Each structure stands twice: as C-alpha cells, then as structure tokens.
PDB file of C-alpha atoms in Angstrom:
ATOM      1  CA  UNK A   1       0.004  -0.105   0.012  1.00 92.00           C
ATOM      2  CA  UNK A   2       1.107   3.666  -0.508  1.00 96.00           C
ATOM      3  CA  UNK A   3       2.622   5.365   2.219  1.00 97.00           C
ATOM      4  CA  UNK A   4       1.880   8.616   4.163  1.00 97.00           C
ATOM      5  CA  UNK A   5       4.241  10.402   6.678  1.00 97.00           C
ATOM      6  CA  UNK A   6       2.443  10.959  10.157  1.00 95.00           C
ATOM      7  CA  UNK A   7       3.744  12.319  13.588  1.00 95.00           C
ATOM      8  CA  UNK A   8       3.379   9.573  16.221  1.00 94.00           C
ATOM      9  CA  UNK A   9       3.335  11.919  18.989  1.00 92.00           C
ATOM     10  CA  UNK A  10       4.217  15.746  19.420  1.00 91.00           C
ATOM     11  CA  UNK A  11       7.698  16.495  19.655  1.00 93.00           C
ATOM     12  CA  UNK A  12      10.981  16.641  17.454  1.00 95.00           C
ATOM     13  CA  UNK A  13      11.428  15.353  14.101  1.00 96.00           C
ATOM     14  CA  UNK A  14      12.180  11.957  15.284  1.00 96.00           C
ATOM     15  CA  UNK A  15       8.419  11.397  15.750  1.00 95.00           C
ATOM     16  CA  UNK A  16       7.819  11.233  12.164  1.00 97.00           C
ATOM     17  CA  UNK A  17       7.086   8.047  10.466  1.00 97.00           C
ATOM     18  CA  UNK A  18       5.822   6.557   7.190  1.00 97.00           C
ATOM     19  CA  UNK A  19       2.740   4.384   7.528  1.00 96.00           C
ATOM     20  CA  UNK A  20       0.760   2.342   4.805  1.00 96.00           C
ATOM     21  CA  UNK A  21      -2.765   3.789   3.881  1.00 94.00           C
ATOM     22  CA  UNK A  22      -5.108   2.541   1.265  1.00 96.00           C
ATOM     23  CA  UNK A  23      -5.181   4.923  -1.571  1.00 97.00           C
ATOM     24  CA  UNK A  24      -7.711   7.381  -0.722  1.00 96.00           C
ATOM     25  CA  UNK A  25     -11.069   8.028  -2.615  1.00 97.00           C
ATOM     26  CA  UNK A  26     -12.042  11.562  -3.777  1.00 98.00           C
ATOM     27  CA  UNK A  27     -15.278  13.167  -2.613  1.00 97.00           C
ATOM     28  CA  UNK A  28     -17.675  14.309  -5.494  1.00 98.00           C
ATOM     29  CA  UNK A  29     -16.156  17.590  -5.842  1.00 97.00           C
ATOM     30  CA  UNK A  30     -12.446  16.335  -5.174  1.00 98.00           C
ATOM     31  CA  UNK A  31      -9.517  14.804  -7.389  1.00 98.00           C
ATOM     32  CA  UNK A  32      -7.058  12.299  -6.233  1.00 98.00           C
ATOM     33  CA  UNK A  33      -3.671  13.254  -7.047  1.00 98.00           C
ATOM     34  CA  UNK A  34      -0.349  10.654  -7.143  1.00 98.00           C
ATOM     35  CA  UNK A  35       2.009  13.095  -5.332  1.00 98.00           C
ATOM     36  CA  UNK A  36       5.630  13.756  -7.126  1.00 98.00           C
ATOM     37  CA  UNK A  37       6.908  16.438  -4.880  1.00 98.00           C
ATOM     38  CA  UNK A  38       5.871  18.012  -1.671  1.00 98.00           C
ATOM     39  CA  UNK A  39       7.027  21.325  -0.088  1.00 97.00           C
ATOM     40  CA  UNK A  40       8.469  21.128   3.521  1.00 96.00           C
ATOM     41  CA  UNK A  41       7.509  24.438   5.368  1.00 93.00           C
ATOM     42  CA  UNK A  42       8.163  25.664   8.887  1.00 90.00           C
ATOM     43  CA  UNK A  43       4.463  25.325   9.627  1.00 89.00           C
ATOM     44  CA  UNK A  44       4.654  21.596   9.369  1.00 93.00           C
ATOM     45  CA  UNK A  45       7.278  21.423  12.246  1.00 90.00           C
ATOM     46  CA  UNK A  46       5.325  24.016  14.375  1.00 87.00           C
ATOM     47  CA  UNK A  47       2.026  21.794  13.892  1.00 88.00           C
ATOM     48  CA  UNK A  48       3.666  18.219  15.102  1.00 91.00           C
ATOM     49  CA  UNK A  49       5.953  20.153  17.673  1.00 89.00           C
ATOM     50  CA  UNK A  50       2.832  20.754  19.926  1.00 76.00           C
ATOM     51  CA  UNK A  51       2.198  24.456  19.181  1.00 69.00           C
ATOM     52  CA  UNK A  52      -0.499  23.588  16.838  1.00 54.00           C
ATOM     53  CA  UNK A  53      -2.934  25.432  19.134  1.00 53.00           C
ATOM     54  CA  UNK A  54      -1.573  28.652  17.515  1.00 57.00           C
ATOM     55  CA  UNK A  55      -3.958  27.864  14.879  1.00 57.00           C
ATOM     56  CA  UNK A  56      -7.308  29.901  15.126  1.00 57.00           C
ATOM     57  CA  UNK A  57      -9.992  27.614  16.042  1.00 57.00           C
ATOM     58  CA  UNK A  58     -11.907  28.379  12.645  1.00 60.00           C
ATOM     59  CA  UNK A  59      -8.908  27.602  10.240  1.00 60.00           C
ATOM     60  CA  UNK A  60      -8.150  24.203  12.059  1.00 57.00           C
ATOM     61  CA  UNK A  61      -9.496  22.266   9.380  1.00 63.00           C
ATOM     62  CA  UNK A  62      -7.545  23.805   6.674  1.00 63.00           C
ATOM     63  CA  UNK A  63      -4.201  22.881   8.352  1.00 60.00           C
ATOM     64  CA  UNK A  64      -5.185  19.457   9.190  1.00 63.00           C
ATOM     65  CA  UNK A  65      -5.487  20.125  12.915  1.00 58.00           C
ATOM     66  CA  UNK A  66      -8.064  18.829  15.437  1.00 59.00           C
ATOM     67  CA  UNK A  67      -8.207  18.464  19.114  1.00 53.00           C
ATOM     68  CA  UNK A  68      -8.535  14.674  19.252  1.00 57.00           C
ATOM     69  CA  UNK A  69      -5.543  13.783  16.760  1.00 77.00           C
ATOM     70  CA  UNK A  70      -2.119  14.522  15.731  1.00 86.00           C
ATOM     71  CA  UNK A  71      -1.869  16.868  12.632  1.00 89.00           C
ATOM     72  CA  UNK A  72      -1.523  15.969   9.137  1.00 92.00           C
ATOM     73  CA  UNK A  73       1.214  17.262   7.375  1.00 96.00           C
ATOM     74  CA  UNK A  74       2.150  18.688   3.980  1.00 97.00           C
ATOM     75  CA  UNK A  75       0.269  21.772   2.864  1.00 96.00           C
ATOM     76  CA  UNK A  76       1.377  22.013  -0.643  1.00 98.00           C
ATOM     77  CA  UNK A  77       2.415  19.283  -3.394  1.00 98.00           C
ATOM     78  CA  UNK A  78       2.458  18.757  -7.347  1.00 98.00           C
ATOM     79  CA  UNK A  79       1.645  15.533  -8.937  1.00 98.00           C
ATOM     80  CA  UNK A  80      -0.735  13.811 -11.691  1.00 98.00           C
ATOM     81  CA  UNK A  81      -4.598  13.590 -11.442  1.00 98.00           C
ATOM     82  CA  UNK A  82      -5.441   9.847 -11.189  1.00 98.00           C
ATOM     83  CA  UNK A  83      -9.188  10.006 -10.452  1.00 98.00           C
ATOM     84  CA  UNK A  84     -11.966  12.532 -10.281  1.00 98.00           C
ATOM     85  CA  UNK A  85     -15.103  12.750  -8.342  1.00 97.00           C
ATOM     86  CA  UNK A  86     -18.356  12.561  -9.686  1.00 96.00           C
ATOM     87  CA  UNK A  87     -18.829  16.364  -9.916  1.00 96.00           C
ATOM     88  CA  UNK A  88     -15.592  17.276 -10.966  1.00 96.00           C
ATOM     89  CA  UNK A  89     -15.438  19.346 -14.097  1.00 94.00           C
ATOM     90  CA  UNK A  90     -12.164  21.305 -15.426  1.00 91.00           C
ATOM     91  CA  UNK A  91      -9.695  18.403 -14.636  1.00 97.00           C
ATOM     92  CA  UNK A  92      -9.039  15.171 -16.144  1.00 97.00           C
ATOM     93  CA  UNK A  93      -6.991  11.999 -15.383  1.00 98.00           C
ATOM     94  CA  UNK A  94      -3.603  12.676 -16.380  1.00 98.00           C
ATOM     95  CA  UNK A  95      -3.479  16.322 -15.859  1.00 98.00           C
ATOM     96  CA  UNK A  96      -0.151  17.725 -14.262  1.00 98.00           C
ATOM     97  CA  UNK A  97      -0.950  19.827 -11.380  1.00 98.00           C
ATOM     98  CA  UNK A  98       0.037  21.896  -8.277  1.00 98.00           C
ATOM     99  CA  UNK A  99      -2.127  21.387  -5.452  1.00 98.00           C
ATOM    100  CA  UNK A 100      -2.592  24.397  -2.852  1.00 98.00           C
ATOM    101  CA  UNK A 101      -3.924  24.670  -0.476  1.00 96.00           C
ATOM    102  CA  UNK A 102      -4.072  21.132   0.554  1.00 97.00           C
ATOM    103  CA  UNK A 103      -3.539  18.839   3.643  1.00 95.00           C
ATOM    104  CA  UNK A 104      -1.760  15.625   4.299  1.00 96.00           C
ATOM    105  CA  UNK A 105       0.628  15.958   1.135  1.00 98.00           C
ATOM    106  CA  UNK A 106       3.266  14.317   2.743  1.00 98.00           C
ATOM    107  CA  UNK A 107       2.156  10.935   1.039  1.00 98.00           C
ATOM    108  CA  UNK A 108       2.233   9.186  -2.083  1.00 98.00           C
ATOM    109  CA  UNK A 109      -1.474  10.089  -2.789  1.00 98.00           C
ATOM    110  CA  UNK A 110      -3.750  12.966  -1.602  1.00 98.00           C
ATOM    111  CA  UNK A 111      -7.149  14.079  -2.379  1.00 98.00           C
ATOM    112  CA  UNK A 112      -8.093  17.625  -2.490  1.00 98.00           C
ATOM    113  CA  UNK A 113     -10.530  19.996  -3.897  1.00 97.00           C
ATOM    114  CA  UNK A 114     -10.484  20.760  -7.335  1.00 97.00           C
ATOM    115  CA  UNK A 115     -10.498  24.356  -6.827  1.00 97.00           C
ATOM    116  CA  UNK A 116      -7.140  23.747  -5.150  1.00 98.00           C
ATOM    117  CA  UNK A 117      -5.660  22.602  -8.661  1.00 98.00           C
ATOM    118  CA  UNK A 118      -3.298  25.118 -10.729  1.00 98.00           C
ATOM    119  CA  UNK A 119      -1.893  23.525 -13.788  1.00 98.00           C
ATOM    120  CA  UNK A 120       1.904  22.706 -13.673  1.00 98.00           C
ATOM    121  CA  UNK A 121       3.956  24.689 -16.078  1.00 98.00           C
ATOM    122  CA  UNK A 122       5.719  22.255 -18.288  1.00 98.00           C
ATOM    123  CA  UNK A 123       9.024  24.136 -17.701  1.00 98.00           C
ATOM    124  CA  UNK A 124       8.958  23.434 -14.038  1.00 98.00           C
ATOM    125  CA  UNK A 125      10.529  20.431 -12.295  1.00 98.00           C
ATOM    126  CA  UNK A 126       8.174  18.416 -10.028  1.00 98.00           C
ATOM    127  CA  UNK A 127      10.400  19.808  -6.898  1.00 98.00           C
ATOM    128  CA  UNK A 128       9.933  23.273  -8.061  1.00 98.00           C
ATOM    129  CA  UNK A 129       6.116  22.802  -8.541  1.00 98.00           C
ATOM    130  CA  UNK A 130       5.838  21.281  -5.068  1.00 98.00           C
ATOM    131  CA  UNK A 131       7.685  23.883  -3.408  1.00 97.00           C
ATOM    132  CA  UNK A 132       6.425  27.124  -4.998  1.00 98.00           C
ATOM    133  CA  UNK A 133       3.152  28.101  -3.554  1.00 98.00           C
ATOM    134  CA  UNK A 134       3.263  28.458   0.231  1.00 97.00           C
ATOM    135  CA  UNK A 135       6.278  30.506   0.108  1.00 97.00           C
ATOM    136  CA  UNK A 136       5.116  32.394  -2.965  1.00 98.00           C
ATOM    137  CA  UNK A 137       1.661  33.164  -1.817  1.00 98.00           C
ATOM    138  CA  UNK A 138       3.034  34.208   1.736  1.00 97.00           C
ATOM    139  CA  UNK A 139       5.439  36.671   0.080  1.00 98.00           C
ATOM    140  CA  UNK A 140       2.579  37.671  -2.197  1.00 98.00           C
ATOM    141  CA  UNK A 141       0.452  38.501   0.938  1.00 98.00           C
ATOM    142  CA  UNK A 142       3.235  40.287   2.777  1.00 98.00           C
ATOM    143  CA  UNK A 143       3.950  42.622  -0.116  1.00 98.00           C
ATOM    144  CA  UNK A 144       0.282  43.539  -0.606  1.00 98.00           C
ATOM    145  CA  UNK A 145       0.090  44.184   3.330  1.00 97.00           C
ATOM    146  CA  UNK A 146       2.507  46.786   3.304  1.00 98.00           C
ATOM    147  CA  UNK A 147       1.285  48.388   0.030  1.00 98.00           C
ATOM    148  CA  UNK A 148       4.436  47.838  -2.034  1.00 98.00           C
ATOM    149  CA  UNK A 149       4.629  49.623  -5.311  1.00 96.00           C
ATOM    150  CA  UNK A 150       7.154  51.189  -7.487  1.00 96.00           C
ATOM    151  CA  UNK A 151       9.470  53.568  -5.957  1.00 95.00           C
ATOM    152  CA  UNK A 152       9.447  52.108  -2.718  1.00 97.00           C
ATOM    153  CA  UNK A 153      12.492  51.085  -0.710  1.00 98.00           C
ATOM    154  CA  UNK A 154      11.698  47.698   1.145  1.00 98.00           C
ATOM    155  CA  UNK A 155      13.775  45.911   3.798  1.00 98.00           C
ATOM    156  CA  UNK A 156      13.466  42.213   3.802  1.00 98.00           C
ATOM    157  CA  UNK A 157      14.637  40.485   6.902  1.00 98.00           C
ATOM    158  CA  UNK A 158      15.447  36.886   6.337  1.00 96.00           C
ATOM    159  CA  UNK A 159      15.978  37.448   2.507  1.00 97.00           C
ATOM    160  CA  UNK A 160      17.470  34.190   1.838  1.00 95.00           C
ATOM    161  CA  UNK A 161      14.944  32.011   3.420  1.00 93.00           C
ATOM    162  CA  UNK A 162      12.014  30.387   1.540  1.00 93.00           C
ATOM    163  CA  UNK A 163       9.467  33.449   1.738  1.00 96.00           C
ATOM    164  CA  UNK A 164      12.310  35.796   1.835  1.00 97.00           C
ATOM    165  CA  UNK A 165      13.588  34.781  -1.668  1.00 97.00           C
ATOM    166  CA  UNK A 166      10.320  35.197  -2.983  1.00 98.00           C
ATOM    167  CA  UNK A 167       9.567  38.354  -1.489  1.00 98.00           C
ATOM    168  CA  UNK A 168      12.869  39.715  -2.912  1.00 98.00           C
ATOM    169  CA  UNK A 169      12.066  38.846  -6.447  1.00 98.00           C
ATOM    170  CA  UNK A 170       8.392  39.762  -6.364  1.00 98.00           C
ATOM    171  CA  UNK A 171       9.425  43.152  -4.935  1.00 98.00           C
ATOM    172  CA  UNK A 172      12.295  43.849  -7.349  1.00 98.00           C
ATOM    173  CA  UNK A 173       9.832  43.037 -10.172  1.00 98.00           C
ATOM    174  CA  UNK A 174       7.380  45.630  -8.783  1.00 97.00           C
ATOM    175  CA  UNK A 175       9.919  48.398  -9.022  1.00 97.00           C
ATOM    176  CA  UNK A 176      10.753  48.566  -5.458  1.00 98.00           C
ATOM    177  CA  UNK A 177      14.605  48.888  -4.506  1.00 98.00           C
ATOM    178  CA  UNK A 178      14.953  45.944  -2.226  1.00 98.00           C
ATOM    179  CA  UNK A 179      17.396  45.775   0.762  1.00 98.00           C
ATOM    180  CA  UNK A 180      17.763  42.002   2.033  1.00 98.00           C
ATOM    181  CA  UNK A 181      19.256  40.723   5.332  1.00 98.00           C
ATOM    182  CA  UNK A 182      21.113  37.418   5.296  1.00 96.00           C
ATOM    183  CA  UNK A 183      24.328  35.668   6.269  1.00 94.00           C
ATOM    184  CA  UNK A 184      27.380  36.732   4.148  1.00 95.00           C
ATOM    185  CA  UNK A 185      27.343  33.353   2.262  1.00 94.00           C
ATOM    186  CA  UNK A 186      24.024  34.235   0.755  1.00 95.00           C
ATOM    187  CA  UNK A 187      24.950  37.709  -0.448  1.00 97.00           C
ATOM    188  CA  UNK A 188      26.027  36.919  -3.952  1.00 97.00           C
ATOM    189  CA  UNK A 189      22.532  35.176  -4.532  1.00 97.00           C
ATOM    190  CA  UNK A 190      20.812  38.254  -3.359  1.00 98.00           C
ATOM    191  CA  UNK A 191      22.821  40.388  -5.608  1.00 98.00           C
ATOM    192  CA  UNK A 192      21.911  38.231  -8.394  1.00 98.00           C
ATOM    193  CA  UNK A 193      18.199  38.802  -7.703  1.00 98.00           C
ATOM    194  CA  UNK A 194      18.490  42.348  -7.842  1.00 98.00           C
ATOM    195  CA  UNK A 195      18.751  43.027  -3.896  1.00 98.00           C
ATOM    196  CA  UNK A 196      21.315  45.147  -1.714  1.00 98.00           C
ATOM    197  CA  UNK A 197      22.406  42.395   0.666  1.00 98.00           C
ATOM    198  CA  UNK A 198      23.187  43.553   4.298  1.00 98.00           C
ATOM    199  CA  UNK A 199      24.521  41.628   6.988  1.00 97.00           C
ATOM    200  CA  UNK A 200      22.396  40.845  10.109  1.00 95.00           C
ATOM    201  CA  UNK A 201      23.736  40.928  13.647  1.00 95.00           C
ATOM    202  CA  UNK A 202      24.935  43.910  15.716  1.00 96.00           C
ATOM    203  CA  UNK A 203      25.102  47.160  13.870  1.00 96.00           C
ATOM    204  CA  UNK A 204      22.266  46.560  11.487  1.00 97.00           C
ATOM    205  CA  UNK A 205      20.389  49.832  12.020  1.00 97.00           C
ATOM    206  CA  UNK A 206      23.520  51.652  10.893  1.00 97.00           C
ATOM    207  CA  UNK A 207      24.348  49.409   7.973  1.00 97.00           C
ATOM    208  CA  UNK A 208      20.693  49.795   6.364  1.00 98.00           C
ATOM    209  CA  UNK A 209      21.114  53.663   6.971  1.00 97.00           C
ATOM    210  CA  UNK A 210      24.328  53.648   5.218  1.00 96.00           C
ATOM    211  CA  UNK A 211      22.868  52.097   1.953  1.00 95.00           C
ATOM    212  CA  UNK A 212      19.378  53.852   2.201  1.00 93.00           C
ATOM    213  CA  UNK A 213      20.263  57.381   3.508  1.00 87.00           C
ATOM    214  CA  UNK A 214      16.920  58.795   2.484  1.00 88.00           C
ATOM    215  CA  UNK A 215      14.646  56.589   3.877  1.00 93.00           C
ATOM    216  CA  UNK A 216      13.096  52.789   4.291  1.00 97.00           C
ATOM    217  CA  UNK A 217       9.392  52.898   3.269  1.00 98.00           C
ATOM    218  CA  UNK A 218       8.268  49.638   4.110  1.00 98.00           C
ATOM    219  CA  UNK A 219       9.648  46.166   6.043  1.00 98.00           C
ATOM    220  CA  UNK A 220       8.795  42.716   5.680  1.00 98.00           C
ATOM    221  CA  UNK A 221      10.104  40.431   8.745  1.00 98.00           C
ATOM    222  CA  UNK A 222      10.830  36.712   7.419  1.00 96.00           C
ATOM    223  CA  UNK A 223      13.156  36.329  10.424  1.00 95.00           C
ATOM    224  CA  UNK A 224      11.190  36.904  13.459  1.00 93.00           C
ATOM    225  CA  UNK A 225      13.739  38.131  15.541  1.00 95.00           C
ATOM    226  CA  UNK A 226      13.648  41.077  18.004  1.00 96.00           C
ATOM    227  CA  UNK A 227      16.737  42.804  15.865  1.00 97.00           C
ATOM    228  CA  UNK A 228      14.271  42.872  12.770  1.00 97.00           C
ATOM    229  CA  UNK A 229      11.433  43.958  14.649  1.00 97.00           C
ATOM    230  CA  UNK A 230      13.171  46.639  16.210  1.00 97.00           C
ATOM    231  CA  UNK A 231      14.991  47.796  12.967  1.00 98.00           C
ATOM    232  CA  UNK A 232      11.713  48.113  11.443  1.00 98.00           C
ATOM    233  CA  UNK A 233      10.118  49.992  13.798  1.00 97.00           C
ATOM    234  CA  UNK A 234      12.808  52.132  13.981  1.00 97.00           C
ATOM    235  CA  UNK A 235      13.235  52.969   9.974  1.00 97.00           C
ATOM    236  CA  UNK A 236       9.646  52.452   9.058  1.00 97.00           C
ATOM    237  CA  UNK A 237       7.653  55.780  10.298  1.00 93.00           C
ATOM    238  CA  UNK A 238       4.257  54.146   9.315  1.00 96.00           C
ATOM    239  CA  UNK A 239       3.787  51.167  11.058  1.00 96.00           C
ATOM    240  CA  UNK A 240       1.031  49.951   8.673  1.00 96.00           C
ATOM    241  CA  UNK A 241       3.854  49.261   6.096  1.00 98.00           C
ATOM    242  CA  UNK A 242       5.540  46.572   8.251  1.00 98.00           C
ATOM    243  CA  UNK A 243       4.427  43.193   8.009  1.00 98.00           C
ATOM    244  CA  UNK A 244       5.655  40.261   9.790  1.00 97.00           C
ATOM    245  CA  UNK A 245       5.152  36.520   9.375  1.00 95.00           C
ATOM    246  CA  UNK A 246       6.916  34.936  12.449  1.00 91.00           C
ATOM    247  CA  UNK A 247       8.212  36.424  15.723  1.00 87.00           C
ATOM    248  CA  UNK A 248       7.079  36.896  19.422  1.00 85.00           C
ATOM    249  CA  UNK A 249       3.674  38.337  20.686  1.00 85.00           C
ATOM    250  CA  UNK A 250       5.482  41.895  20.664  1.00 89.00           C
ATOM    251  CA  UNK A 251       4.334  42.048  17.255  1.00 90.00           C
ATOM    252  CA  UNK A 252       0.748  42.344  18.019  1.00 86.00           C
ATOM    253  CA  UNK A 253       1.110  45.286  20.298  1.00 88.00           C
ATOM    254  CA  UNK A 254       3.256  47.218  17.777  1.00 91.00           C
ATOM    255  CA  UNK A 255       0.719  48.159  15.389  1.00 91.00           C
ATOM    256  CA  UNK A 256       1.900  46.240  12.406  1.00 96.00           C
ATOM    257  CA  UNK A 257       0.606  43.579  10.038  1.00 94.00           C
ATOM    258  CA  UNK A 258       0.874  40.422  11.754  1.00 95.00           C
ATOM    259  CA  UNK A 259       0.621  37.777   9.028  1.00 93.00           C
ATOM    260  CA  UNK A 260      -0.218  33.947  10.090  1.00 87.00           C
ATOM    261  CA  UNK A 261      -2.995  31.390  10.957  1.00 79.00           C
ATOM    262  CA  UNK A 262      -3.070  32.377  14.939  1.00 76.00           C
ATOM    263  CA  UNK A 263      -5.966  34.146  16.708  1.00 77.00           C
ATOM    264  CA  UNK A 264      -6.295  37.640  15.400  1.00 78.00           C
ATOM    265  CA  UNK A 265      -3.659  37.198  12.513  1.00 87.00           C
ATOM    266  CA  UNK A 266      -3.993  37.964   8.816  1.00 90.00           C
ATOM    267  CA  UNK A 267      -4.368  34.832   6.839  1.00 91.00           C
ATOM    268  CA  UNK A 268      -5.054  36.702   3.660  1.00 94.00           C
ATOM    269  CA  UNK A 269      -6.980  33.676   2.076  1.00 94.00           C
ATOM    270  CA  UNK A 270      -8.433  35.638  -0.948  1.00 96.00           C
ATOM    271  CA  UNK A 271      -5.021  37.215  -1.709  1.00 97.00           C
ATOM    272  CA  UNK A 272      -3.147  34.147  -1.558  1.00 97.00           C
ATOM    273  CA  UNK A 273      -5.911  32.126  -3.657  1.00 97.00           C
ATOM    274  CA  UNK A 274      -5.916  34.936  -6.240  1.00 97.00           C
ATOM    275  CA  UNK A 275      -1.855  34.886  -6.536  1.00 98.00           C
ATOM    276  CA  UNK A 276      -1.457  31.279  -7.338  1.00 98.00           C
ATOM    277  CA  UNK A 277      -1.969  31.500 -11.006  1.00 98.00           C
ATOM    278  CA  UNK A 278       0.205  34.455 -11.523  1.00 98.00           C
ATOM    279  CA  UNK A 279       2.881  32.755  -9.403  1.00 98.00           C
ATOM    280  CA  UNK A 280       2.818  29.583 -11.655  1.00 98.00           C
ATOM    281  CA  UNK A 281       2.906  31.612 -14.865  1.00 98.00           C
ATOM    282  CA  UNK A 282       5.968  33.562 -13.533  1.00 98.00           C
ATOM    283  CA  UNK A 283       7.605  30.661 -12.692  1.00 98.00           C
ATOM    284  CA  UNK A 284       7.032  28.909 -15.664  1.00 98.00           C
ATOM    285  CA  UNK A 285       8.294  31.674 -17.718  1.00 98.00           C
ATOM    286  CA  UNK A 286      11.639  31.908 -15.633  1.00 97.00           C
ATOM    287  CA  UNK A 287      10.611  35.119 -14.209  1.00 98.00           C
ATOM    288  CA  UNK A 288      10.411  33.890 -10.724  1.00 98.00           C
ATOM    289  CA  UNK A 289      13.052  31.286  -9.609  1.00 98.00           C
ATOM    290  CA  UNK A 290      12.025  28.444  -7.250  1.00 97.00           C
ATOM    291  CA  UNK A 291      15.239  27.625  -5.156  1.00 96.00           C
ATOM    292  CA  UNK A 292      15.190  23.778  -4.141  1.00 95.00           C
ATOM    293  CA  UNK A 293      18.131  22.947  -1.751  1.00 92.00           C
ATOM    294  CA  UNK A 294      17.551  19.250  -1.248  1.00 94.00           C
ATOM    295  CA  UNK A 295      15.053  16.502  -2.352  1.00 96.00           C
ATOM    296  CA  UNK A 296      14.590  13.947   0.136  1.00 97.00           C
ATOM    297  CA  UNK A 297      12.347  10.448  -0.291  1.00 97.00           C
ATOM    298  CA  UNK A 298       9.449  10.245   1.837  1.00 96.00           C
ATOM    299  CA  UNK A 299      11.250   7.719   4.421  1.00 96.00           C
ATOM    300  CA  UNK A 300      13.581  10.588   5.150  1.00 97.00           C
ATOM    301  CA  UNK A 301      11.058  12.925   6.166  1.00 96.00           C
ATOM    302  CA  UNK A 302      12.564  13.496   9.806  1.00 95.00           C
ATOM    303  CA  UNK A 303      16.109  14.317   8.291  1.00 95.00           C
ATOM    304  CA  UNK A 304      14.601  16.678   6.007  1.00 95.00           C
ATOM    305  CA  UNK A 305      12.915  18.554   8.956  1.00 94.00           C
ATOM    306  CA  UNK A 306      16.253  18.363  10.854  1.00 93.00           C
ATOM    307  CA  UNK A 307      17.771  19.983   8.198  1.00 91.00           C
ATOM    308  CA  UNK A 308      15.089  22.482   7.979  1.00 90.00           C
ATOM    309  CA  UNK A 309      15.179  23.457  11.377  1.00 86.00           C
ATOM    310  CA  UNK A 310      18.708  23.981  11.332  1.00 78.00           C
ATOM    311  CA  UNK A 311      18.264  26.344   8.343  1.00 75.00           C
ATOM    312  CA  UNK A 312      21.943  26.453   6.857  1.00 66.00           C
ATOM    313  CA  UNK A 313      20.998  26.492   3.225  1.00 67.00           C
ATOM    314  CA  UNK A 314      18.837  29.006   1.136  1.00 76.00           C
ATOM    315  CA  UNK A 315      15.949  27.220  -0.854  1.00 79.00           C
ATOM    316  CA  UNK A 316      13.108  24.572  -0.006  1.00 90.00           C
ATOM    317  CA  UNK A 317      13.308  21.303   0.806  1.00 91.00           C
ATOM    318  CA  UNK A 318      10.918  18.862  -0.579  1.00 95.00           C
ATOM    319  CA  UNK A 319       9.772  15.207  -0.148  1.00 93.00           C
ATOM    320  CA  UNK A 320       9.754  13.143  -3.185  1.00 95.00           C
ATOM    321  CA  UNK A 321       7.428   9.894  -3.007  1.00 91.00           C
TER     322      UNK A 321
END
C-alpha cells in the first residue's frame, strides 16, 4: 500500500514515521493526485512540535488540525491527477497539477478539492512545482499588506529564506528598491536577484541607513527576531507598512501587520488564492525562481525536517515519494 508520513506524538522530527494507507477516494468535488513532490515548510514542524494551538480554531481544518488527533502534514504538493469525483469539471485524469491549499500532502496519494488545482507549467520540475506555492503566496501577501509599489524602498529581513527569496524577487519585479538581510554566504545570490544584501547582527540599523540614507518606506520580517522588529520600527515611520510572518507576541502590540494562522492574525486567504495562477505563470516563464536545496525520499522526512530547522542553506526542501 502507498505511504504517508504522520507524527506518532508531539515532539521533535524523530516522531515522524511512514505508515501504509489505502489509496484514498476523492469526494464528489475532489480529485485524487499521485504526489510527485511535496514542499517542506516551517508550519509543518510547528504543527507536530505541539504548538498547533497557535492555529485559529476557525482555520484548523485547513491545516489538518483537530483537538482529538495528531496533525496531518504537508500543505502543498504537485503531481498527476489519477481519479476525479463525480461532480468534478475542469480536471482530467493525467493532468499535471500544483495542489494548494491541501492537507496531508506528505504522502504518495492525496485528495483535494478541484479548486486547489493549478496547472503545472511544463518548464517547472516536480520539486519546483511542489515547493512554489506556500512561500510564493505568503510573500505575495506580505507585499500586499505593506502596500508595496514602484519607488518604494523595502527592507526584507531573512532575505535568503524560503519566503524571503520570493519576497525579494516579487518586490524587485514591482519596481521597488530591495534591501535584504542574510548571512554573508548568501549575499551573492541576493545581488543576483537584484537586492542589496546586508548582514544581520549588531550594527544592522547603521548598515541599513548607510545604504538607504533617504528612507526605508516598508519592511517585511521573515526572520522573526527582536533585531528585525526593532530595526523595522526604527526605520519605517508608518507602522502599517511593516509586515511580519513570524516572531514573538511583541508584534501584536506594535501596530504592524501580523500575518499568519493564529488568533487575530491575517491569513490573507483571498489574496493568496488569487495569486496562485500568476505565481505559476511567472515561475513557468523563468521570471520567478524556485530555489530547491535538497530533495528527500518520503522515508527520510525526519532528516528533511532536521535540516530545515537548522536553516543552514537557502531554498526549499522537498519530499519526493
């Protein structure tokens, strides 16, 4: 029988195991997809680590979370449609698709509503297609939240992370001047993407002011550190033009956009849904690069998560059943 990765308890990546399951049957409005690649994202390890309570109660189903079971893992994937429900139109067996949103995608087969399907561009590899949407839609959401436009100067904290790399590329494409914090080893990549790289750490505020002496008009925090929040608050006069996807509860009281799935946070569901086709088109045309660090087989999901938590390399990690 095909496999699926599930946690056996809340805890570290060592709780992840591959279990056999029957091939699921799609409901009337769903399709069955043979998964070729599933993106690994921080939200996955946050779910099985035991912090699932941070998911707003009204959104728990969409994150595979309930109070009486361990969370399902895998919120994005790409694969081939192998069966369709009775009421499905617009999707056929054999279609190559990106699936987002979805739950339980750490598997060989997954079911999803037909509304979650985006045609996979032929130019994208399966890992690129499987790792595009969650970071891409999150980056789109953050830039929308700060009202980014041509002529802005935006500071992206964590510019070499999954969401950061997407935010840098999308902001450059919108005509903004992009400053991006990262470790020195990733500065060449950020320059290649059109950003001005800046090392994080002590003295960050002075280094940003040195390269942007006029002003920073917006900030996107993909790092979640006190340094990132403090620097953003110091540089950006209008706090409504600061958005953060991770960090402490200090953000809630700072008057900035707090983006996420927790109580009172902005999920941006409509914005993300509307962005999917454009992201796929841009990536397919080579205008948006999906950086894949490593592909792991399904049975090495724990190793993939340990690598992701360590956060040493830029780009996405992907499970390949």
